[in-house]
mmCIF file of C-alpha atoms in Angstrom:
data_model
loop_
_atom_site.group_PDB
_atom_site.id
_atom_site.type_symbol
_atom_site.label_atom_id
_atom_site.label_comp_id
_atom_site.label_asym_id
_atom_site.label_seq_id
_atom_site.Cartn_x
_atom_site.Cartn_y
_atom_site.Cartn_z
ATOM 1 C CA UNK A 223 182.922 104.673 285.526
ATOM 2 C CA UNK A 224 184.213 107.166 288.528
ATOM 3 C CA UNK A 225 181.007 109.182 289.072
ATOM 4 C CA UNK A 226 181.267 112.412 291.047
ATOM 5 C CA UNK A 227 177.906 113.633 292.853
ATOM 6 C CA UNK A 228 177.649 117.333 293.282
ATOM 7 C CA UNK A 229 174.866 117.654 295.767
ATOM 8 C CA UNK A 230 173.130 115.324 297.810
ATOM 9 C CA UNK A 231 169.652 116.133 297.871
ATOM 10 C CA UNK A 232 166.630 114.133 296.329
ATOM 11 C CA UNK A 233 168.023 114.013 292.686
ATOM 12 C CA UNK A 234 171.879 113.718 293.695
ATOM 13 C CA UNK A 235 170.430 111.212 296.191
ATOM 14 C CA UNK A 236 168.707 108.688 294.114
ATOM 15 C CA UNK A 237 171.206 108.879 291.289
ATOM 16 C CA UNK A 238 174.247 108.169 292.996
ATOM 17 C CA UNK A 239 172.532 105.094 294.920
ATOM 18 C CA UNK A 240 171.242 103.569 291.340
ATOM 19 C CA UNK A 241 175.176 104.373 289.630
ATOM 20 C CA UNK A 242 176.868 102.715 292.268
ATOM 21 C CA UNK A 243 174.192 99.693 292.594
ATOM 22 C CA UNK A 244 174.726 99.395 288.201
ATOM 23 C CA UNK A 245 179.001 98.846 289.728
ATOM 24 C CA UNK A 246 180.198 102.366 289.339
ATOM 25 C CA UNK A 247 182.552 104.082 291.730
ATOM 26 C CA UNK A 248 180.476 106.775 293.066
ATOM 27 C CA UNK A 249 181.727 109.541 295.298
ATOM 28 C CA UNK A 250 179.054 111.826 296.827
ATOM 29 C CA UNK A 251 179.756 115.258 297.967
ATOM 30 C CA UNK A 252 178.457 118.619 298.515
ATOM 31 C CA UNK A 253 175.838 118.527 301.597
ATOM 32 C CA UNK A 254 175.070 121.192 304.271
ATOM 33 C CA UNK A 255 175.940 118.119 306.683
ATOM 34 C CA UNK A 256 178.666 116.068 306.646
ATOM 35 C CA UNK A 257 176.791 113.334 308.024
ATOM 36 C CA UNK A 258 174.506 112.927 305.203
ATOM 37 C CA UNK A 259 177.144 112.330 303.091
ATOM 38 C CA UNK A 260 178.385 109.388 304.883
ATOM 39 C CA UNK A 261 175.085 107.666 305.113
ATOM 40 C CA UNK A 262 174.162 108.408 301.807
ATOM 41 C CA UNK A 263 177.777 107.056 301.262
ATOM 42 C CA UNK A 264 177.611 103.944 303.411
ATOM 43 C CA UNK A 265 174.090 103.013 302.167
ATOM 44 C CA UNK A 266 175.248 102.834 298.363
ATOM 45 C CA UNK A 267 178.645 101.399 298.986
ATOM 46 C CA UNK A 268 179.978 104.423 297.814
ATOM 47 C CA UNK A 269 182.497 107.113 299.128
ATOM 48 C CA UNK A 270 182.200 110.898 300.316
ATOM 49 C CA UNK A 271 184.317 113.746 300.261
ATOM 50 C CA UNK A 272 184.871 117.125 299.456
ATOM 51 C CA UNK A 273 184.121 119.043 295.901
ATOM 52 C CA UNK A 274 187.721 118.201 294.876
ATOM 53 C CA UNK A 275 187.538 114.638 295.630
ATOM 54 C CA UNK A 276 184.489 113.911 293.768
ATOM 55 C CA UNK A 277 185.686 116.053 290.511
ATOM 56 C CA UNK A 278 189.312 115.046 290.791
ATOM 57 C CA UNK A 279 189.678 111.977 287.909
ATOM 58 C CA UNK A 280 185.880 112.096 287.513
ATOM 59 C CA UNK A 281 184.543 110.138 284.206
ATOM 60 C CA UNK A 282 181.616 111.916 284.716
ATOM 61 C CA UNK A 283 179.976 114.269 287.448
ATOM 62 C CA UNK A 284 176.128 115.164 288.251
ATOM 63 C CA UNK A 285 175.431 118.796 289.053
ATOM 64 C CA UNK A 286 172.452 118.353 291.456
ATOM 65 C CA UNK A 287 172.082 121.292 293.739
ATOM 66 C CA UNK A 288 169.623 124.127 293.873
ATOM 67 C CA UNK A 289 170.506 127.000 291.987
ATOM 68 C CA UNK A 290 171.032 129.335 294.464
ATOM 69 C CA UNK A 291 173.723 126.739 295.389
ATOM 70 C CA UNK A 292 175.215 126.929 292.216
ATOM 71 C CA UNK A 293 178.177 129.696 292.325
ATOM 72 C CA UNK A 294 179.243 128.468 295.709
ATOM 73 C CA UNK A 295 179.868 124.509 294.209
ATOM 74 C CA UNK A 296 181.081 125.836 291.212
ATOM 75 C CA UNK A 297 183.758 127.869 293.161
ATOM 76 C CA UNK A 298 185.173 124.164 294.833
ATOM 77 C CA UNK A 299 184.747 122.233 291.709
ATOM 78 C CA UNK A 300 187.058 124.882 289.721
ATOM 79 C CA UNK A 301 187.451 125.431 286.121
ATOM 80 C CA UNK A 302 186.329 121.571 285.163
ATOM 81 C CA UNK A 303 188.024 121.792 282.211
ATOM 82 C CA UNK A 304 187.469 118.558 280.313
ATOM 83 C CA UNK A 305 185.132 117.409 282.933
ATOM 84 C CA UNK A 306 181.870 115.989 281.610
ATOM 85 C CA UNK A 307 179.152 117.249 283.833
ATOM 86 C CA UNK A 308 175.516 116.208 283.656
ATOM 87 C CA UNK A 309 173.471 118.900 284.830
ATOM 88 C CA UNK A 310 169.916 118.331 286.080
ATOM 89 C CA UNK A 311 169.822 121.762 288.000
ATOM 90 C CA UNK A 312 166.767 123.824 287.713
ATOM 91 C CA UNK A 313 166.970 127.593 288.243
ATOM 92 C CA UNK A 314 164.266 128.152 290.753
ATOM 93 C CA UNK A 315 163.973 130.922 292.896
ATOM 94 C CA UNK A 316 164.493 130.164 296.682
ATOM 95 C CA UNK A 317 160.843 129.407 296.914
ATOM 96 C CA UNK A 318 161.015 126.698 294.077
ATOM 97 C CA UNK A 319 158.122 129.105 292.500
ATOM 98 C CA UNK A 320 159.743 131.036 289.657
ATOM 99 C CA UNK A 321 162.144 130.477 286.927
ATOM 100 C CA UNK A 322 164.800 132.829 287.563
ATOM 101 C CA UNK A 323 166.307 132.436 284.150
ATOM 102 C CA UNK A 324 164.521 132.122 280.381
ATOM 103 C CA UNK A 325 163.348 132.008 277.622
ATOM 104 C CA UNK A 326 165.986 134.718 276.079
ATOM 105 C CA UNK A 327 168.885 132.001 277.827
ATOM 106 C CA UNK A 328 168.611 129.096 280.036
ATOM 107 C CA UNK A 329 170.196 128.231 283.230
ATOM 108 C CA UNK A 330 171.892 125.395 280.870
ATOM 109 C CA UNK A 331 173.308 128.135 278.690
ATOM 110 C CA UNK A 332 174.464 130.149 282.079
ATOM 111 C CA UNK A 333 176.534 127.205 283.717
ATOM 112 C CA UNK A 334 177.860 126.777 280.371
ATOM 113 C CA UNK A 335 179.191 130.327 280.129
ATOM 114 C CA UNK A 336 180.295 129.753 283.812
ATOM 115 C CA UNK A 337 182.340 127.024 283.048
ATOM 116 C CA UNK A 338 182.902 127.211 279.442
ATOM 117 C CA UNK A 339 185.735 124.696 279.794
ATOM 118 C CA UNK A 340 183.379 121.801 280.883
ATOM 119 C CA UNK A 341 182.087 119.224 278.546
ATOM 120 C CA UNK A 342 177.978 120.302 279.607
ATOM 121 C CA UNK A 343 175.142 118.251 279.013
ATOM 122 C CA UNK A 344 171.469 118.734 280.441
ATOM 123 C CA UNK A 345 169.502 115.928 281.763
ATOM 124 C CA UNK A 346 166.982 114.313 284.013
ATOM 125 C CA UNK A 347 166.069 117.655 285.005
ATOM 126 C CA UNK A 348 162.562 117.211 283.396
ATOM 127 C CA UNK A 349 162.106 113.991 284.987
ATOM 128 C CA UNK A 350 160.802 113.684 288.863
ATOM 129 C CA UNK A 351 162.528 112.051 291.586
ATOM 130 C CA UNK A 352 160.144 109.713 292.131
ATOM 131 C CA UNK A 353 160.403 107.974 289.121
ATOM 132 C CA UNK A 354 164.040 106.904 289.233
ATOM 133 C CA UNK A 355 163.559 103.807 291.361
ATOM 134 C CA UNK A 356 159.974 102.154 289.667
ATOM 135 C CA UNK A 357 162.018 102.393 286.592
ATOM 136 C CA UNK A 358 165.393 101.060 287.657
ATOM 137 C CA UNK A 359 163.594 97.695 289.338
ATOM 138 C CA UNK A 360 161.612 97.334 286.086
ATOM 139 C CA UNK A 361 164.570 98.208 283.502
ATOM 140 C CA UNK A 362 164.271 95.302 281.254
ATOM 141 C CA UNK A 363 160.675 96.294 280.435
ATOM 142 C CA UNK A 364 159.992 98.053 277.469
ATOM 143 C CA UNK A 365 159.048 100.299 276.133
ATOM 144 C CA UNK A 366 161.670 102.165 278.227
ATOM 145 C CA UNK A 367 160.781 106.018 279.441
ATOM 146 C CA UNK A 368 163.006 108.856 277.921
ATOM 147 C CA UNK A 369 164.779 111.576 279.294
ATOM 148 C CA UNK A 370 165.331 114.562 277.214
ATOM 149 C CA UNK A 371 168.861 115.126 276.110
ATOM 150 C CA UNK A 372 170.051 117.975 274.635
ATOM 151 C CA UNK A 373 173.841 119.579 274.589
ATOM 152 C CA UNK A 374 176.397 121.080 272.610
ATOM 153 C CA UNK A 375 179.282 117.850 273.102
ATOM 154 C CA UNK A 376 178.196 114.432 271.071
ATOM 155 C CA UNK A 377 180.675 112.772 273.287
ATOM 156 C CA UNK A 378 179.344 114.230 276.518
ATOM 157 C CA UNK A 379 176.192 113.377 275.381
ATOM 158 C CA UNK A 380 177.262 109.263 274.746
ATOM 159 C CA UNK A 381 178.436 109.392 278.205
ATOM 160 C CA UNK A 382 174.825 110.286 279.580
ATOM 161 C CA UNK A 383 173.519 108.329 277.301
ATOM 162 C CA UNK A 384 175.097 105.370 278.700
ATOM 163 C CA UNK A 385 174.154 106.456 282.523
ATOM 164 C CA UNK A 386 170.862 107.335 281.465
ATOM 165 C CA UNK A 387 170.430 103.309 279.981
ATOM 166 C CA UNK A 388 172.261 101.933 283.503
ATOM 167 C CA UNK A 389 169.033 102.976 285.008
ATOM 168 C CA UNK A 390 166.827 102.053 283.216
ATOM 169 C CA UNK A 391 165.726 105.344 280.806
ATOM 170 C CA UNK A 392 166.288 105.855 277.146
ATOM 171 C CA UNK A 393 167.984 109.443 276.129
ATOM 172 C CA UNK A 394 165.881 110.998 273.885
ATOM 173 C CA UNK A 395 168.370 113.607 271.755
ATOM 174 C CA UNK A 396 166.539 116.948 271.931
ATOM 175 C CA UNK A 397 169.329 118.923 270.406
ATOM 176 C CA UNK A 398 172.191 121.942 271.585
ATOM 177 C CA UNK A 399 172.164 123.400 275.098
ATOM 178 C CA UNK A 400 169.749 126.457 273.970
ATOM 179 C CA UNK A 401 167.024 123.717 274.231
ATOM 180 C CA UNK A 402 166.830 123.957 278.123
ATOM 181 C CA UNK A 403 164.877 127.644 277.268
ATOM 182 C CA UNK A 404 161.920 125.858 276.002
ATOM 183 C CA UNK A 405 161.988 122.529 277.858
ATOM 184 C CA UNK A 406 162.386 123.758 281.218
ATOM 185 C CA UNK A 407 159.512 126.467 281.048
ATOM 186 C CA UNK A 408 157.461 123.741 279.069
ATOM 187 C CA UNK A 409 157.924 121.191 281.991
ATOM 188 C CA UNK A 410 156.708 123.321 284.424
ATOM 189 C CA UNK A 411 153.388 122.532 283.548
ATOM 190 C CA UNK A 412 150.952 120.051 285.652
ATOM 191 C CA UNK A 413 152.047 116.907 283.984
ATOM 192 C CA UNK A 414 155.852 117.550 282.794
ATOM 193 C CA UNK A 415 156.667 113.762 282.134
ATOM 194 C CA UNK A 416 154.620 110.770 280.855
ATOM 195 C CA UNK A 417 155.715 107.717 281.855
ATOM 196 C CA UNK A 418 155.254 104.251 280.044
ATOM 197 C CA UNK A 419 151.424 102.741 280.516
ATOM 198 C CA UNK A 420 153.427 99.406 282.383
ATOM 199 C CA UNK A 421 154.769 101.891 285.172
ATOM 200 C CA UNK A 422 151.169 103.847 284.944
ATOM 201 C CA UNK A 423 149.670 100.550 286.055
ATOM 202 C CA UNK A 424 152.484 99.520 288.458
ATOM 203 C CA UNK A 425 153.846 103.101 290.245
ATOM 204 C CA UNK A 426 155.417 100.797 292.638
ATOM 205 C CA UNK A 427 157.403 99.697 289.701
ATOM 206 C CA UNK A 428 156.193 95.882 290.437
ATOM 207 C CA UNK A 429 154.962 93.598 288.899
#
């Protein structure tokens, strides 16, 4: 699958390393430093480039950025129309603090209506960073963690599905886009995602 990565920080990061290792064609872009691209690039035998080159003839792209980033990458992505775009954005204030938008909408619900042409679907944005690789080196145990789900598009939502399972997750349907108002503000709290008592015991993700 061509996998375009819209951001290159921790989540955009980790993701785009684990696609490309599962034999997907991964192009990272989006990064205050061109330089970061290319290592993040060179280290997952992957490719960089601009906005445009990651969305052009995408299967599927990751919005990762922070959401005061989010107009600005939207602007060089375009209208995505027909693009199927994974969003794990959180709409943070700059301080990471506050959620800027809820529980009346959702910042799912506002790319959405940014971008009404793209094929949306909200995920791993209730799931921490940290938890990507334990899982990914232990994927054939089971039970498998889940990562909430939850869109508008039933085929957007098979193609996360499918990433989701490459590394090593289980997408756990939560229902339309209008979900993010309760799960976000929900996951804010101490302990927003309980992993599997294997990985408890093993946070290395070892055996």
């Amino acid at each position: 699958m061509k996998i375009g990565i819209l951001g290159s920080g921790l989540m955009g990061a980790k993701l785009g390393q684990l696609w490309a290792r599962c034999g997907h064609d991964v192009t990272f872009a989006y990064s205050r430093s061109r330089s970061k691209l290319e290592r993040l690039a060179e280290a997952a035998g992957a490719s960089h480039g601009s906005v445009a080159d990651a969305v052009e003839n995408a299967d599927a792209l990751l919005l990762a950025v922070h959401w005061s980033r989010v107009d600005d990458v939207l602007a060089q992505a375009g209208d995505l129309s027909g693009a199927v775009v994974l969003n794990c954005c959180v709409p943070l204030d700059p301080t990471n603090t506050d959620l800027v938008v809820g529980i009346q909408s959702s910042g799912a619900e506002e790319l959405a209506a940014m971008r009404p042409q793209a094929r949306w679907v909200s995920c791993f944005n209730t799931v921490p960073s940290e938890a990507f690789m334990p899982v990914f080196s232990q994927k054939e145990r089971t039970p498998r963690p889940q990562v909430l789900v939850y869109g508008d598009d039933a085929g957007a939502k098979e193609v996360a599905g499918l990433l989701i399972r490459d590394i090593g997750f289980d997408p756990l349907e939560a229902g339309p886009l209008r979900t993010a108002r309760f799960a976000r503000p929900a996951s804010r709290s101490p302990l927003p995602w309980s992993p599997p008592s294997w990985l408890t015991a093993n946070p290395g993700g070892l055996p």
